[in-house]
Amino acid sequence: MKVSDAMTSQVSTAAPTDSIRKVAQVMAHVDSGVVPVVDGGKVVGLVTDRDIVLRVVAEGRSFDSPVSEAMSEGEVQSVREDDVLADATAKMASHQIRRLVVLNEAGNLTGILSLGDVAKDYGAKQVGKTLEEISQEGGEAAAAS
């Protein structure tokens, strides 16, 4: 099974200059806990509902601040649409993350692969194994990515 068979392909995105409030409203509207941040057609970060709570609410920042101040920084882990799903779950486990950005051959965003997507299409046994590996020591902070 390929990543494209399991991924969520309808993904709402944000620009780095969009307000945190706007991104939170998008999350509420599409019922998602993550929004990729895209600049010039390339994914430059991810912002999760957890990022908003820890980096905005807990620190008393303004909801009108740019989302770039709340997004997870560093390299965004990704896979290609035609990658094998088992390889993608292994990547989730090795990087201790619960989501991967899915890119096409040109490097453009085409979807997100989450553990929920894997559970739906690949089975609970694989998700349990991947989640166990993600949750190993040190995985809690990385899991928000």
PDB file of C-alpha atoms in Angstrom:
ATOM      1  CA  MET A   1       0.000   0.000   0.000  1.00  0.00           C
ATOM      2  CA  LYS A   2       1.265   3.471  -0.876  1.00  0.00           C
ATOM      3  CA  VAL A   3       1.102   6.672   1.177  1.00  0.00           C
ATOM      4  CA  SER A   4      -1.339   8.160  -1.353  1.00  0.00           C
ATOM      5  CA  ASP A   5      -3.794   5.346  -0.552  1.00  0.00           C
ATOM      6  CA  ALA A   6      -4.016   6.348   3.125  1.00  0.00           C
ATOM      7  CA  MET A   7      -3.214  10.074   3.355  1.00  0.00           C
ATOM      8  CA  THR A   8      -5.661  12.910   3.874  1.00  0.00           C
ATOM      9  CA  SER A   9      -5.503  14.862   0.634  1.00  0.00           C
ATOM     10  CA  GLN A  10      -7.771  17.803   1.454  1.00  0.00           C
ATOM     11  CA  VAL A  11      -5.455  19.925   3.596  1.00  0.00           C
ATOM     12  CA  SER A  12      -5.970  23.539   4.604  1.00  0.00           C
ATOM     13  CA  THR A  13      -2.768  25.573   4.773  1.00  0.00           C
ATOM     14  CA  ALA A  14      -1.617  28.888   6.224  1.00  0.00           C
ATOM     15  CA  ALA A  15       0.940  31.504   5.229  1.00  0.00           C
ATOM     16  CA  PRO A  16       3.622  32.421   7.806  1.00  0.00           C
ATOM     17  CA  THR A  17       2.044  35.875   8.107  1.00  0.00           C
ATOM     18  CA  ASP A  18      -1.495  34.605   8.833  1.00  0.00           C
ATOM     19  CA  SER A  19      -2.637  35.366  12.361  1.00  0.00           C
ATOM     20  CA  ILE A  20      -2.742  32.645  14.976  1.00  0.00           C
ATOM     21  CA  ARG A  21      -6.436  33.444  15.396  1.00  0.00           C
ATOM     22  CA  LYS A  22      -7.086  32.804  11.685  1.00  0.00           C
ATOM     23  CA  VAL A  23      -5.237  29.476  11.803  1.00  0.00           C
ATOM     24  CA  ALA A  24      -7.156  28.411  14.928  1.00  0.00           C
ATOM     25  CA  GLN A  25     -10.397  29.254  13.125  1.00  0.00           C
ATOM     26  CA  VAL A  26      -9.297  27.142  10.159  1.00  0.00           C
ATOM     27  CA  MET A  27      -8.545  24.243  12.533  1.00  0.00           C
ATOM     28  CA  ALA A  28     -12.027  24.566  14.043  1.00  0.00           C
ATOM     29  CA  HIS A  29     -13.698  24.805  10.635  1.00  0.00           C
ATOM     30  CA  VAL A  30     -11.979  21.751   9.140  1.00  0.00           C
ATOM     31  CA  ASP A  31     -11.802  19.795  12.426  1.00  0.00           C
ATOM     32  CA  SER A  32      -8.037  19.316  12.297  1.00  0.00           C
ATOM     33  CA  GLY A  33      -5.331  19.685  14.906  1.00  0.00           C
ATOM     34  CA  VAL A  34      -2.606  20.594  12.421  1.00  0.00           C
ATOM     35  CA  VAL A  35      -2.145  23.121   9.628  1.00  0.00           C
ATOM     36  CA  PRO A  36       0.912  23.171   7.359  1.00  0.00           C
ATOM     37  CA  VAL A  37       2.514  26.585   6.933  1.00  0.00           C
ATOM     38  CA  VAL A  38       3.377  27.176   3.277  1.00  0.00           C
ATOM     39  CA  ASP A  39       5.532  29.944   1.820  1.00  0.00           C
ATOM     40  CA  GLY A  40       6.255  30.197  -1.885  1.00  0.00           C
ATOM     41  CA  GLY A  41       4.623  26.821  -2.511  1.00  0.00           C
ATOM     42  CA  LYS A  42       6.882  25.002  -0.036  1.00  0.00           C
ATOM     43  CA  VAL A  43       6.044  23.733   3.457  1.00  0.00           C
ATOM     44  CA  VAL A  44       8.109  25.763   5.934  1.00  0.00           C
ATOM     45  CA  GLY A  45       6.529  24.514   9.150  1.00  0.00           C
ATOM     46  CA  LEU A  46       3.559  23.000  10.901  1.00  0.00           C
ATOM     47  CA  VAL A  47       1.346  24.497  13.570  1.00  0.00           C
ATOM     48  CA  THR A  48      -0.658  22.235  15.847  1.00  0.00           C
ATOM     49  CA  ASP A  49      -3.370  22.960  18.355  1.00  0.00           C
ATOM     50  CA  ARG A  50      -0.800  22.006  20.994  1.00  0.00           C
ATOM     51  CA  ASP A  51       1.650  24.599  19.603  1.00  0.00           C
ATOM     52  CA  ILE A  52      -1.028  27.260  19.978  1.00  0.00           C
ATOM     53  CA  VAL A  53      -1.743  26.288  23.574  1.00  0.00           C
ATOM     54  CA  LEU A  54       1.912  26.055  24.638  1.00  0.00           C
ATOM     55  CA  ARG A  55       3.399  28.917  22.630  1.00  0.00           C
ATOM     56  CA  VAL A  56       0.532  31.389  22.588  1.00  0.00           C
ATOM     57  CA  VAL A  57      -1.962  30.778  25.389  1.00  0.00           C
ATOM     58  CA  ALA A  58       0.558  29.691  28.031  1.00  0.00           C
ATOM     59  CA  GLU A  59       2.939  32.533  27.205  1.00  0.00           C
ATOM     60  CA  GLY A  60       0.193  35.164  26.960  1.00  0.00           C
ATOM     61  CA  ARG A  61       0.953  36.079  23.357  1.00  0.00           C
ATOM     62  CA  SER A  62      -1.516  37.834  21.115  1.00  0.00           C
ATOM     63  CA  PHE A  63      -3.766  35.743  18.906  1.00  0.00           C
ATOM     64  CA  ASP A  64      -3.166  38.379  16.256  1.00  0.00           C
ATOM     65  CA  SER A  65       0.553  37.486  16.104  1.00  0.00           C
ATOM     66  CA  PRO A  66       1.770  35.748  12.947  1.00  0.00           C
ATOM     67  CA  VAL A  67       1.507  31.985  13.007  1.00  0.00           C
ATOM     68  CA  SER A  68       5.246  31.781  12.304  1.00  0.00           C
ATOM     69  CA  GLU A  69       5.693  32.612  16.017  1.00  0.00           C
ATOM     70  CA  ALA A  70       3.732  29.528  17.074  1.00  0.00           C
ATOM     71  CA  MET A  71       4.658  26.928  14.467  1.00  0.00           C
ATOM     72  CA  SER A  72       7.049  24.077  15.121  1.00  0.00           C
ATOM     73  CA  GLU A  73      10.446  25.022  13.841  1.00  0.00           C
ATOM     74  CA  GLY A  74      13.072  22.865  12.254  1.00  0.00           C
ATOM     75  CA  GLU A  75      12.919  20.408   9.425  1.00  0.00           C
ATOM     76  CA  VAL A  76       9.411  19.271   8.565  1.00  0.00           C
ATOM     77  CA  GLN A  77       9.429  15.513   8.088  1.00  0.00           C
ATOM     78  CA  SER A  78       7.858  14.429   4.829  1.00  0.00           C
ATOM     79  CA  VAL A  79       7.230  11.488   2.555  1.00  0.00           C
ATOM     80  CA  ARG A  80       6.311  11.197  -1.101  1.00  0.00           C
ATOM     81  CA  GLU A  81       2.896  10.130  -2.355  1.00  0.00           C
ATOM     82  CA  ASP A  82       4.307   6.984  -3.915  1.00  0.00           C
ATOM     83  CA  ASP A  83       6.326   5.888  -0.855  1.00  0.00           C
ATOM     84  CA  VAL A  84       5.366   2.591   0.756  1.00  0.00           C
ATOM     85  CA  LEU A  85       3.072   3.098   3.761  1.00  0.00           C
ATOM     86  CA  ALA A  86       5.132   0.768   5.960  1.00  0.00           C
ATOM     87  CA  ASP A  87       8.208   2.927   5.283  1.00  0.00           C
ATOM     88  CA  ALA A  88       6.240   6.031   6.257  1.00  0.00           C
ATOM     89  CA  THR A  89       5.173   4.503   9.571  1.00  0.00           C
ATOM     90  CA  ALA A  90       8.777   3.485  10.215  1.00  0.00           C
ATOM     91  CA  LYS A  91       9.766   7.127   9.639  1.00  0.00           C
ATOM     92  CA  MET A  92       7.110   8.268  12.108  1.00  0.00           C
ATOM     93  CA  ALA A  93       8.507   5.869  14.672  1.00  0.00           C
ATOM     94  CA  SER A  94      12.160   6.758  14.099  1.00  0.00           C
ATOM     95  CA  HIS A  95      11.454  10.500  14.351  1.00  0.00           C
ATOM     96  CA  GLN A  96       8.882  10.012  17.138  1.00  0.00           C
ATOM     97  CA  ILE A  97       6.157  11.977  15.343  1.00  0.00           C
ATOM     98  CA  ARG A  98       2.492  11.351  14.646  1.00  0.00           C
ATOM     99  CA  ARG A  99       2.155  13.107  11.298  1.00  0.00           C
ATOM    100  CA  LEU A 100       4.076  13.419   8.059  1.00  0.00           C
ATOM    101  CA  VAL A 101       3.664  15.972   5.312  1.00  0.00           C
ATOM    102  CA  VAL A 102       3.077  14.313   1.935  1.00  0.00           C
ATOM    103  CA  LEU A 103       4.736  15.856  -1.107  1.00  0.00           C
ATOM    104  CA  ASN A 104       4.583  15.164  -4.814  1.00  0.00           C
ATOM    105  CA  GLU A 105       7.677  14.775  -6.999  1.00  0.00           C
ATOM    106  CA  ALA A 106       7.909  18.555  -7.416  1.00  0.00           C
ATOM    107  CA  GLY A 107       8.063  18.983  -3.638  1.00  0.00           C
ATOM    108  CA  ASN A 108       4.589  20.494  -3.340  1.00  0.00           C
ATOM    109  CA  LEU A 109       2.171  19.607  -0.554  1.00  0.00           C
ATOM    110  CA  THR A 110      -0.444  17.041  -1.550  1.00  0.00           C
ATOM    111  CA  GLY A 111      -1.571  15.766   1.840  1.00  0.00           C
ATOM    112  CA  ILE A 112      -0.858  14.751   5.408  1.00  0.00           C
ATOM    113  CA  LEU A 113      -0.416  11.242   6.719  1.00  0.00           C
ATOM    114  CA  SER A 114      -1.389  10.795  10.365  1.00  0.00           C
ATOM    115  CA  LEU A 115      -1.559   7.798  12.659  1.00  0.00           C
ATOM    116  CA  GLY A 116      -5.340   8.023  12.305  1.00  0.00           C
ATOM    117  CA  ASP A 117      -5.010   7.628   8.535  1.00  0.00           C
ATOM    118  CA  VAL A 118      -2.767   4.624   9.053  1.00  0.00           C
ATOM    119  CA  ALA A 119      -5.218   3.071  11.529  1.00  0.00           C
ATOM    120  CA  LYS A 120      -8.078   3.481   9.100  1.00  0.00           C
ATOM    121  CA  ASP A 121      -6.286   1.903   6.159  1.00  0.00           C
ATOM    122  CA  TYR A 122      -3.457  -0.192   7.538  1.00  0.00           C
ATOM    123  CA  GLY A 123      -4.708  -1.659  10.767  1.00  0.00           C
ATOM    124  CA  ALA A 124      -4.569  -1.256  14.512  1.00  0.00           C
ATOM    125  CA  LYS A 125      -1.592  -3.581  14.946  1.00  0.00           C
ATOM    126  CA  GLN A 126       0.696  -1.357  12.856  1.00  0.00           C
ATOM    127  CA  VAL A 127      -0.569   1.796  14.588  1.00  0.00           C
ATOM    128  CA  GLY A 128      -0.017   0.249  18.009  1.00  0.00           C
ATOM    129  CA  LYS A 129       3.544  -0.670  17.100  1.00  0.00           C
ATOM    130  CA  THR A 130       4.258   2.771  15.633  1.00  0.00           C
ATOM    131  CA  LEU A 131       2.678   4.591  18.588  1.00  0.00           C
ATOM    132  CA  GLU A 132       4.694   2.497  21.023  1.00  0.00           C
ATOM    133  CA  GLU A 133       7.898   3.500  19.225  1.00  0.00           C
ATOM    134  CA  ILE A 134       6.835   7.167  19.039  1.00  0.00           C
ATOM    135  CA  SER A 135       6.059   7.193  22.755  1.00  0.00           C
ATOM    136  CA  GLN A 136       9.496   5.982  23.822  1.00  0.00           C
ATOM    137  CA  GLU A 137      11.485   8.303  26.072  1.00  0.00           C
ATOM    138  CA  GLY A 138      11.841  11.743  24.519  1.00  0.00           C
ATOM    139  CA  GLY A 139       8.949  11.236  22.109  1.00  0.00           C
ATOM    140  CA  GLU A 140       6.417  13.457  23.863  1.00  0.00           C
ATOM    141  CA  ALA A 141       7.909  16.752  22.715  1.00  0.00           C
ATOM    142  CA  ALA A 142       8.607  15.471  19.229  1.00  0.00           C
ATOM    143  CA  ALA A 143       5.110  14.041  18.898  1.00  0.00           C
ATOM    144  CA  ALA A 144       3.670  17.535  18.632  1.00  0.00           C
ATOM    145  CA  SER A 145       5.521  18.091  15.386  1.00  0.00           C
TER     146      SER A 145
END
